[in-house]
Coordinates of C-alpha atoms in Angstrom, one line a residue:
Chain A
M74 CA 0.0 0.0 0.0
K75 CA 1.5 3.3 -1.1
I76 CA 0.0 6.7 -0.2
L77 CA 0.9 10.1 -1.8
I78 CA 0.3 13.1 0.5
V79 CA 0.1 16.5 -1.3
D80 CA 0.1 19.8 0.7
D81 CA 2.0 23.0 0.5
S82 CA 2.3 23.2 4.3
S83 CA 5.1 21.0 5.6
T84 CA 3.3 21.0 9.0
M85 CA 0.1 19.7 7.4
R86 CA 2.0 17.0 5.5
R87 CA 3.5 15.8 8.7
I88 CA 0.2 15.8 10.5
I89 CA -1.4 13.8 7.8
G90 CA 1.6 11.4 7.7
N91 CA 1.3 11.0 11.5
V92 CA -2.4 10.3 11.3
V93 CA -1.7 7.7 8.6
M94 CA 0.9 6.1 10.8
Q95 CA -1.7 6.0 13.6
L96 CA -3.7 3.9 11.3
G97 CA -1.0 1.3 11.1
F98 CA 1.1 2.5 8.1
T99 CA 4.8 3.1 8.3
K100 CA 6.9 6.0 7.0
D101 CA 7.9 3.9 4.0
D102 CA 4.2 3.6 3.1
F103 CA 3.8 7.2 2.1
D104 CA 5.5 10.0 0.1
E105 CA 5.1 13.7 0.2
A106 CA 4.7 16.5 -2.4
E107 CA 4.4 20.2 -1.8
D108 CA 2.3 21.1 -4.8
G109 CA 0.4 19.5 -7.7
L110 CA 3.3 19.8 -10.1
K111 CA 5.6 17.8 -7.9
A112 CA 2.8 15.3 -7.2
W113 CA 2.4 14.8 -10.9
K114 CA 6.1 14.0 -11.2
E115 CA 5.9 11.5 -8.3
L116 CA 2.9 9.9 -10.0
S117 CA 4.9 9.6 -13.2
N118 CA 7.7 7.8 -11.5
K119 CA 6.0 5.5 -9.0
K120 CA 2.8 3.5 -8.5
Y121 CA 0.5 4.7 -5.8
D122 CA -2.7 3.3 -4.2
V123 CA -4.2 6.5 -2.7
I124 CA -3.8 10.3 -3.1
L125 CA -4.5 12.6 -0.2
T126 CA -4.4 16.1 -1.6
D127 CA -4.9 19.7 -0.5
W128 CA -6.8 22.2 -2.7
N129 CA -5.1 25.6 -2.4
M130 CA -1.4 25.2 -3.4
P131 CA 1.0 27.2 -5.6
N132 CA 2.0 26.1 -9.1
M133 CA -0.7 23.5 -9.6
N134 CA -3.6 23.4 -7.1
G135 CA -5.4 20.2 -5.9
L136 CA -8.3 20.6 -8.3
E137 CA -6.0 20.9 -11.3
L138 CA -4.1 17.8 -10.1
V139 CA -7.3 15.8 -9.8
K140 CA -8.5 16.8 -13.3
R141 CA -5.1 15.9 -14.7
V142 CA -4.9 12.6 -12.9
R143 CA -8.4 11.6 -14.1
S144 CA -7.6 12.7 -17.7
E145 CA -4.2 11.3 -18.3
G146 CA -1.4 9.0 -17.0
A147 CA -1.3 5.7 -15.3
H148 CA -3.4 6.6 -12.2
Q149 CA -6.7 7.5 -13.8
S150 CA -8.7 5.2 -11.4
I151 CA -6.7 5.9 -8.2
P152 CA -8.8 6.8 -5.2
I153 CA -8.3 10.5 -4.3
I154 CA -9.3 12.2 -1.0
M155 CA -9.2 15.9 -0.9
I156 CA -8.2 17.4 2.5
T157 CA -8.8 21.1 2.6
T158 CA -10.0 24.1 4.5
E159 CA -12.5 24.9 1.7
G160 CA -15.8 23.9 3.4
G161 CA -18.3 25.5 1.1
K162 CA -21.0 23.4 -0.5
S163 CA -20.1 24.6 -4.0
E164 CA -16.5 23.8 -3.5
V165 CA -17.3 20.2 -2.4
I166 CA -19.5 19.8 -5.5
T167 CA -16.8 21.2 -7.8
A168 CA -14.3 18.8 -6.3
L169 CA -16.6 15.8 -6.6
K170 CA -17.4 16.7 -10.2
A171 CA -13.7 16.9 -10.9
G172 CA -13.3 13.3 -9.7
V173 CA -12.4 13.2 -6.0
N174 CA -13.7 10.1 -4.2
N175 CA -14.0 11.7 -0.8
Y176 CA -13.7 15.1 0.8
I177 CA -12.3 16.0 4.3
V178 CA -12.6 19.6 5.7
K179 CA -9.7 20.7 8.0
P180 CA -9.4 20.3 10.9
F181 CA -10.0 16.6 11.0
S182 CA -9.3 13.7 13.3
A183 CA -7.6 10.4 12.8
E184 CA -10.9 8.6 13.0
I185 CA -12.4 10.7 10.2
L186 CA -9.4 10.0 7.9
K187 CA -9.5 6.3 8.8
E188 CA -13.2 6.1 8.0
K189 CA -12.7 7.9 4.6
L190 CA -9.7 5.8 3.7
D191 CA -11.5 2.6 4.5
G192 CA -14.4 3.9 2.4
V193 CA -12.3 4.6 -0.7
L194 CA -10.1 1.5 -0.4
K195 CA -13.1 -0.9 -0.3
Chain B
M230 CA 31.7 104.2 40.9
S231 CA 33.8 105.1 43.9
M232 CA 36.8 103.1 44.9
S233 CA 37.3 101.6 48.4
Q234 CA 40.1 102.6 50.7
E235 CA 41.8 99.3 50.1
E236 CA 41.7 99.7 46.4
I237 CA 43.2 103.1 46.6
E238 CA 46.0 101.8 48.8
A239 CA 46.6 98.9 46.4
L240 CA 46.7 101.4 43.6
M241 CA 49.2 103.5 45.5
N242 CA 51.3 100.6 46.3
G243 CA 51.2 99.6 42.6
L244 CA 52.7 103.0 41.7
E245 CA 56.0 101.9 43.4
V246 CA 56.3 99.3 40.7
P247 CA 57.2 101.1 37.5
E248 CA 55.2 100.2 34.5
E249 CA 55.3 103.2 32.2
D250 CA 58.1 105.1 30.5
S251 CA 57.0 108.4 32.0
T252 CA 57.9 107.1 35.5
S253 CA 61.3 105.8 34.5
S254 CA 63.1 108.9 35.8
E255 CA 61.3 108.6 39.1
E256 CA 62.3 105.0 39.3
T257 CA 65.9 105.7 38.7
E258 CA 65.8 108.4 41.4
E259 CA 64.1 106.0 43.8
E260 CA 66.6 103.3 43.0
S261 CA 69.5 105.6 43.5
I262 CA 68.1 106.8 46.8
E263 CA 67.6 103.2 47.9
E264 CA 71.1 102.3 46.8
D265 CA 72.7 105.3 48.5
T266 CA 70.7 105.3 51.7
P267 CA 68.8 102.0 51.9
S268 CA 67.9 102.4 55.5
Q269 CA 67.1 106.2 55.4
S270 CA 63.5 107.6 55.2
M271 CA 62.2 109.4 52.1
S272 CA 62.9 113.2 51.7
E273 CA 60.2 115.8 51.8
D274 CA 60.6 116.4 48.0
D275 CA 60.2 112.7 47.3
I276 CA 57.1 112.6 49.4
A277 CA 55.8 115.6 47.6
K278 CA 56.5 114.1 44.3
L279 CA 54.9 110.9 45.3
L280 CA 51.8 112.7 46.6
S281 CA 51.6 114.7 43.5
S282 CA 51.8 111.6 41.4
T283 CA 49.2 110.0 43.6
N284 CA 46.9 113.0 43.1
E285 CA 47.4 112.6 39.4
E286 CA 46.3 109.0 39.6
E287 CA 43.3 109.9 41.7
E288 CA 42.3 112.5 39.1
I289 CA 42.6 109.8 36.4
I290 CA 40.4 107.5 38.5
E291 CA 37.8 110.2 39.0
D292 CA 37.9 110.9 35.2
N293 CA 37.3 107.2 34.6
E294 CA 34.5 107.1 37.0
S295 CA 32.8 110.1 35.4
K296 CA 33.3 108.4 32.0
N297 CA 31.8 105.2 33.3
A298 CA 28.9 107.1 34.6
D299 CA 28.4 108.8 31.2
V300 CA 28.5 105.4 29.5
K301 CA 25.9 104.1 31.9
D302 CA 23.7 107.0 31.2
D303 CA 24.1 106.4 27.5
I304 CA 23.3 102.7 27.8
S305 CA 20.2 103.4 29.9
E306 CA 19.1 106.0 27.3
V307 CA 19.5 103.4 24.5
L308 CA 17.6 100.8 26.5
N309 CA 14.8 103.3 27.1
E310 CA 14.7 104.0 23.4
I311 CA 14.5 100.3 22.6
D312 CA 11.7 99.9 25.1
N313 CA 9.8 102.7 23.6
M314 CA 10.4 101.3 20.1
E315 CA 9.1 97.9 21.2
D316 CA 6.0 99.4 22.8
D317 CA 5.3 101.3 19.6
D318 CA 5.7 98.2 17.6
I319 CA 3.3 96.1 19.8
S320 CA 0.7 98.8 19.7
S321 CA 0.8 99.2 16.0
D322 CA 1.4 95.6 14.9
D323 CA -0.5 93.8 17.6
E324 CA -2.1 91.2 15.2
D325 CA 1.1 90.5 13.4
M326 CA 2.9 89.9 16.6
L327 CA 0.1 87.5 17.8
S328 CA 0.1 85.5 14.6
Q329 CA 3.8 85.4 14.8
N330 CA 3.6 84.1 18.3
D331 CA 1.1 81.4 17.2
L332 CA 3.6 80.4 14.5
E333 CA 6.4 80.3 17.0
E334 CA 4.3 78.1 19.3
E335 CA 3.6 75.7 16.4
T336 CA 7.2 75.5 15.4
E337 CA 8.5 75.6 19.0
E338 CA 8.0 71.8 19.4
S339 CA 9.6 70.9 16.1
N340 CA 12.6 73.2 16.8
E341 CA 12.9 72.1 20.4
F342 CA 15.4 69.3 19.9
L343 CA 17.3 71.3 17.2
E344 CA 17.9 74.2 19.6
E345 CA 19.0 71.8 22.4
D346 CA 21.3 69.7 20.2
N347 CA 23.5 72.3 18.5
S348 CA 26.4 71.2 20.7
D349 CA 25.6 67.5 20.8
D350 CA 27.2 64.8 18.7
D351 CA 25.5 63.2 15.7
A352 CA 24.4 60.0 17.5
E353 CA 22.5 61.9 20.3
F354 CA 21.0 64.2 17.7
T355 CA 19.8 61.3 15.6
E356 CA 18.4 59.6 18.7
K357 CA 16.4 62.6 19.7
A358 CA 15.2 63.2 16.1
K359 CA 14.0 59.6 16.0
N360 CA 12.2 59.9 19.3
W361 CA 10.5 63.1 18.1
T362 CA 9.4 61.4 14.9
E363 CA 8.1 58.4 16.8
K364 CA 6.0 60.7 19.0
K365 CA 4.5 62.3 15.9
I366 CA 3.8 58.9 14.4
T367 CA 2.1 57.8 17.6
K368 CA -0.1 60.9 17.7
G369 CA -1.1 60.1 14.1
E370 CA 0.4 63.3 12.7
F371 CA 3.0 61.5 10.6
P372 CA 2.4 58.3 8.6
F373 CA 4.4 55.2 9.1
P374 CA 7.4 55.2 6.8
A375 CA 7.1 52.6 4.0
E376 CA 9.8 50.2 5.2
P377 CA 9.9 46.4 5.1
S378 CA 8.9 46.3 8.8
T379 CA 5.8 48.5 8.2
K380 CA 4.6 47.1 4.9
V381 CA 1.4 45.2 5.8
V382 CA 1.6 42.4 3.2
S383 CA 5.3 41.7 3.7
Q384 CA 4.8 41.7 7.5
L385 CA 1.9 39.2 7.2
N386 CA 4.0 37.1 4.8
E387 CA 6.8 37.1 7.4
V388 CA 4.4 36.1 10.1
A389 CA 3.0 33.2 8.0
N390 CA 6.5 31.9 7.1
D391 CA 7.9 32.3 10.7
S392 CA 4.8 30.5 12.1
E393 CA 5.3 27.7 9.6
E394 CA 8.9 27.3 10.6
K395 CA 8.1 27.3 14.4
A396 CA 5.2 24.9 13.8
G397 CA 7.8 22.5 12.2
Q398 CA 10.0 22.9 15.2
I399 CA 7.2 22.1 17.6
F400 CA 6.3 19.1 15.5
D401 CA 10.0 18.0 15.7
V402 CA 9.7 18.1 19.5
L403 CA 6.5 16.2 19.6
S404 CA 7.9 13.6 17.2
F405 CA 11.0 13.2 19.4
I406 CA 8.8 12.5 22.4
L407 CA 6.7 10.0 20.5
D408 CA 9.9 8.2 19.3
D409 CA 11.3 8.2 22.8
N410 CA 8.0 6.8 24.1
A411 CA 8.2 4.1 21.5
V412 CA 11.7 3.1 22.8
I413 CA 10.4 3.1 26.4
Q414 CA 7.5 0.9 25.4
K415 CA 9.9 -1.5 23.7
S416 CA 12.1 -1.7 26.8
N417 CA 9.0 -2.1 28.9
K418 CA 7.8 -5.0 26.8
N419 CA 11.2 -6.7 27.3
M420 CA 10.9 -6.1 31.0
V421 CA 7.4 -7.6 31.0
S422 CA 8.7 -10.6 29.1
F423 CA 11.4 -11.1 31.7
L424 CA 9.0 -10.7 34.6
D425 CA 6.6 -13.3 33.0
K426 CA 9.5 -15.8 33.0
E427 CA 10.4 -14.9 36.5
I428 CA 6.9 -15.3 37.7
E429 CA 6.6 -18.6 35.9
L430 CA 9.8 -19.9 37.6
L431 CA 8.9 -18.5 41.0
N432 CA 5.4 -19.9 40.8
A433 CA 6.9 -23.4 40.0
L434 CA 9.4 -23.1 42.9
S435 CA 6.7 -21.8 45.3
N436 CA 4.5 -24.8 44.4
K437 CA 7.3 -27.3 44.7
F438 CA 8.7 -25.8 47.9
P439 CA 5.7 -24.4 49.8
N440 CA 7.6 -24.3 53.0
I441 CA 10.3 -22.0 51.6
N442 CA 8.8 -18.6 52.1
V443 CA 11.4 -16.7 50.0
F444 CA 10.0 -18.2 46.7
D445 CA 6.5 -17.0 47.6
E446 CA 7.8 -13.6 48.6
R447 CA 9.8 -13.2 45.4
L448 CA 6.8 -14.3 43.4
K449 CA 4.6 -11.6 44.9
E450 CA 7.3 -9.0 44.3
A451 CA 7.6 -10.0 40.6
Q452 CA 3.8 -9.8 40.2
A453 CA 3.9 -6.4 41.8
M454 CA 6.7 -5.3 39.4
K455 CA 4.6 -6.6 36.4
E456 CA 1.7 -4.4 37.5
I457 CA 4.1 -1.5 37.6
T458 CA 5.3 -2.2 34.0
S459 CA 1.6 -2.5 33.0
D460 CA 0.9 0.9 34.5
I461 CA 4.0 2.4 32.7
A462 CA 2.7 1.0 29.4
N463 CA -0.8 2.5 30.0
R464 CA 0.6 5.9 30.9
I465 CA 2.9 6.0 27.9
S466 CA 0.0 5.0 25.6
A467 CA -2.1 7.8 27.1
E468 CA 0.8 10.2 26.7
D469 CA 1.0 9.2 23.0
M470 CA -2.7 9.9 22.6
R471 CA -2.2 13.4 24.0
L472 CA 0.7 13.9 21.6
F473 CA -1.4 12.9 18.7
E474 CA -4.1 15.3 19.9
A475 CA -1.5 18.1 20.0
M476 CA -0.4 17.2 16.5
E477 CA -4.0 17.3 15.3
L478 CA -4.5 20.6 16.9
M479 CA -1.6 21.9 15.0
Q480 CA -3.8 21.8 11.9
F481 CA -5.1 25.2 13.2
H482 CA -1.7 26.6 12.3
D483 CA -2.4 25.8 8.7
I484 CA -5.9 27.1 8.9
N485 CA -4.6 30.4 10.5
R486 CA -1.9 30.7 7.8
Q487 CA -4.6 30.4 5.1
K488 CA -6.6 33.1 6.9
I489 CA -3.5 35.4 6.8
E490 CA -3.0 34.6 3.1
R491 CA -6.7 35.5 2.5
V492 CA -6.1 38.9 4.2
M493 CA -2.9 39.4 2.1
S494 CA -4.9 38.6 -1.0
V495 CA -7.5 41.2 -0.1
I496 CA -4.9 43.9 0.5
R497 CA -3.1 43.1 -2.8
K498 CA -6.4 43.4 -4.7
L499 CA -7.2 46.6 -2.8
T500 CA -3.8 48.0 -3.7
V501 CA -4.4 47.2 -7.4
Y502 CA -7.9 48.7 -7.2
L503 CA -6.7 51.9 -5.5
N504 CA -3.9 52.3 -8.0
N505 CA -6.4 51.9 -10.9
L506 CA -8.7 54.4 -9.2
F507 CA -6.2 57.1 -8.6
E508 CA -3.7 56.8 -11.4
E509 CA -3.8 59.1 -14.4
D510 CA -3.6 58.1 -18.0
D511 CA -0.9 60.5 -19.0
D512 CA 2.1 62.0 -17.3
Y513 CA 1.1 64.8 -15.1
E514 CA 2.7 68.1 -14.0
E515 CA 2.5 69.3 -10.4
I516 CA -0.3 71.9 -10.2
A517 CA 0.0 74.9 -7.9
V518 CA -2.7 74.7 -5.3
A519 CA -4.3 77.5 -3.3
K520 CA -3.2 77.9 0.3
H521 CA -6.2 79.9 1.4
I522 CA -9.7 79.2 0.0
H523 CA -13.0 80.7 1.0
G524 CA -14.6 78.6 3.7
D525 CA -11.3 77.5 5.2
S526 CA -11.2 77.8 9.0
N527 CA -7.8 79.3 9.0
S528 CA -6.7 82.1 11.4
D529 CA -4.5 83.6 8.8
L530 CA -7.4 84.4 6.4
V531 CA -8.0 88.1 5.6
G532 CA -11.4 89.7 5.8
A533 CA -12.9 92.2 3.5
E534 CA -12.2 95.1 5.8
D535 CA -8.7 94.0 6.4
L536 CA -8.2 93.6 2.7
D537 CA -9.3 97.2 2.1
A538 CA -7.2 98.5 4.9
L539 CA -4.1 96.7 3.5
I540 CA -4.7 98.0 0.0
A541 CA -5.2 101.5 1.4
E542 CA -2.0 101.3 3.4
F543 CA 0.0 100.1 0.4
S544 CA -1.6 102.8 -1.9
K545 CA -0.2 105.6 0.2

């Protein structure tokens, strides 16, 4: 199982990584990327099972990454969970339309992430 | 000014010490007298000459006194004239003087440190100037200078970046405690494993030798120690949970950073908007603006009567 964590905040990447480890994964089970562009490079080089991505990021934002993943490359059917502060209904709808499988609004708990991860991995 | 008796005597004594060429002949005479008859008293002629010269000196002193008195009279006259002139000026130019006083009061504060610091060195002067400027800024009379430390967006950006860096450091500390706890838990498990074997052994020995109390006692101690290790494990697990909670709470750092970024975005857009609103299409030239306009509440404005009076005065 390999997870890609995409967030421009290094603190947030560590928090998500820590939550993932609480769920039983190890440090080797996940990689980090600080924006959509770097995430796209990682996806081009490795095989991943889940993407956990933020929305607002420089260079390429999360929504653009989701659209690109769904439209091209080897990960078109990969489960994607968006973890973001954008809590508006219209934003959630936009993200779901773009192809995200689940949506988490910050701040979140380990239980929420576990629940959503279990949901997309089934 | 009259001289005191002591001053006169001192002056007279001073006559014995030759200072001027005119008294050189007298000196030589005195010296010759002293040389010829050092122990003898002065002759009547010498005394008369000395008295006459003393009288001359007294006359000179009296002349000087009279001259000094004349000078004093002259100075007092001049001072009186100046006083009269000032009185006249005040009575005729009362309003001008009042407005001038107002102006002086206004500029007094700004000139205060300049007047004081003429003799001070540059560092002290700069310090006082800085304090004065800060006072003005605090009062809201001067704007903040556009420096990196006062530019709103750059300051907010700095806060966001510093906060990110510090949050990373806090996370490092929490991670270190978590890793340390994991090491303690591992050691604790080894201890539990050892105690389990000890308990098993002591239990067997206690059952085989029920009369030997030491086996039973050691068994109870080992069981008590196992309970302690169990308590340690529970406490460390609880501490880990607290650390995870702290890490989860640190999400608010990211949320606050995004709030700051939102404010920065609003200010940037506002800056662009205000620039668009106020900018001119072409190059502009500085236009001369009126200092006094009708309707101004300025004490320096001239009324219709004052205007006529001024024109009449200048038309003479």
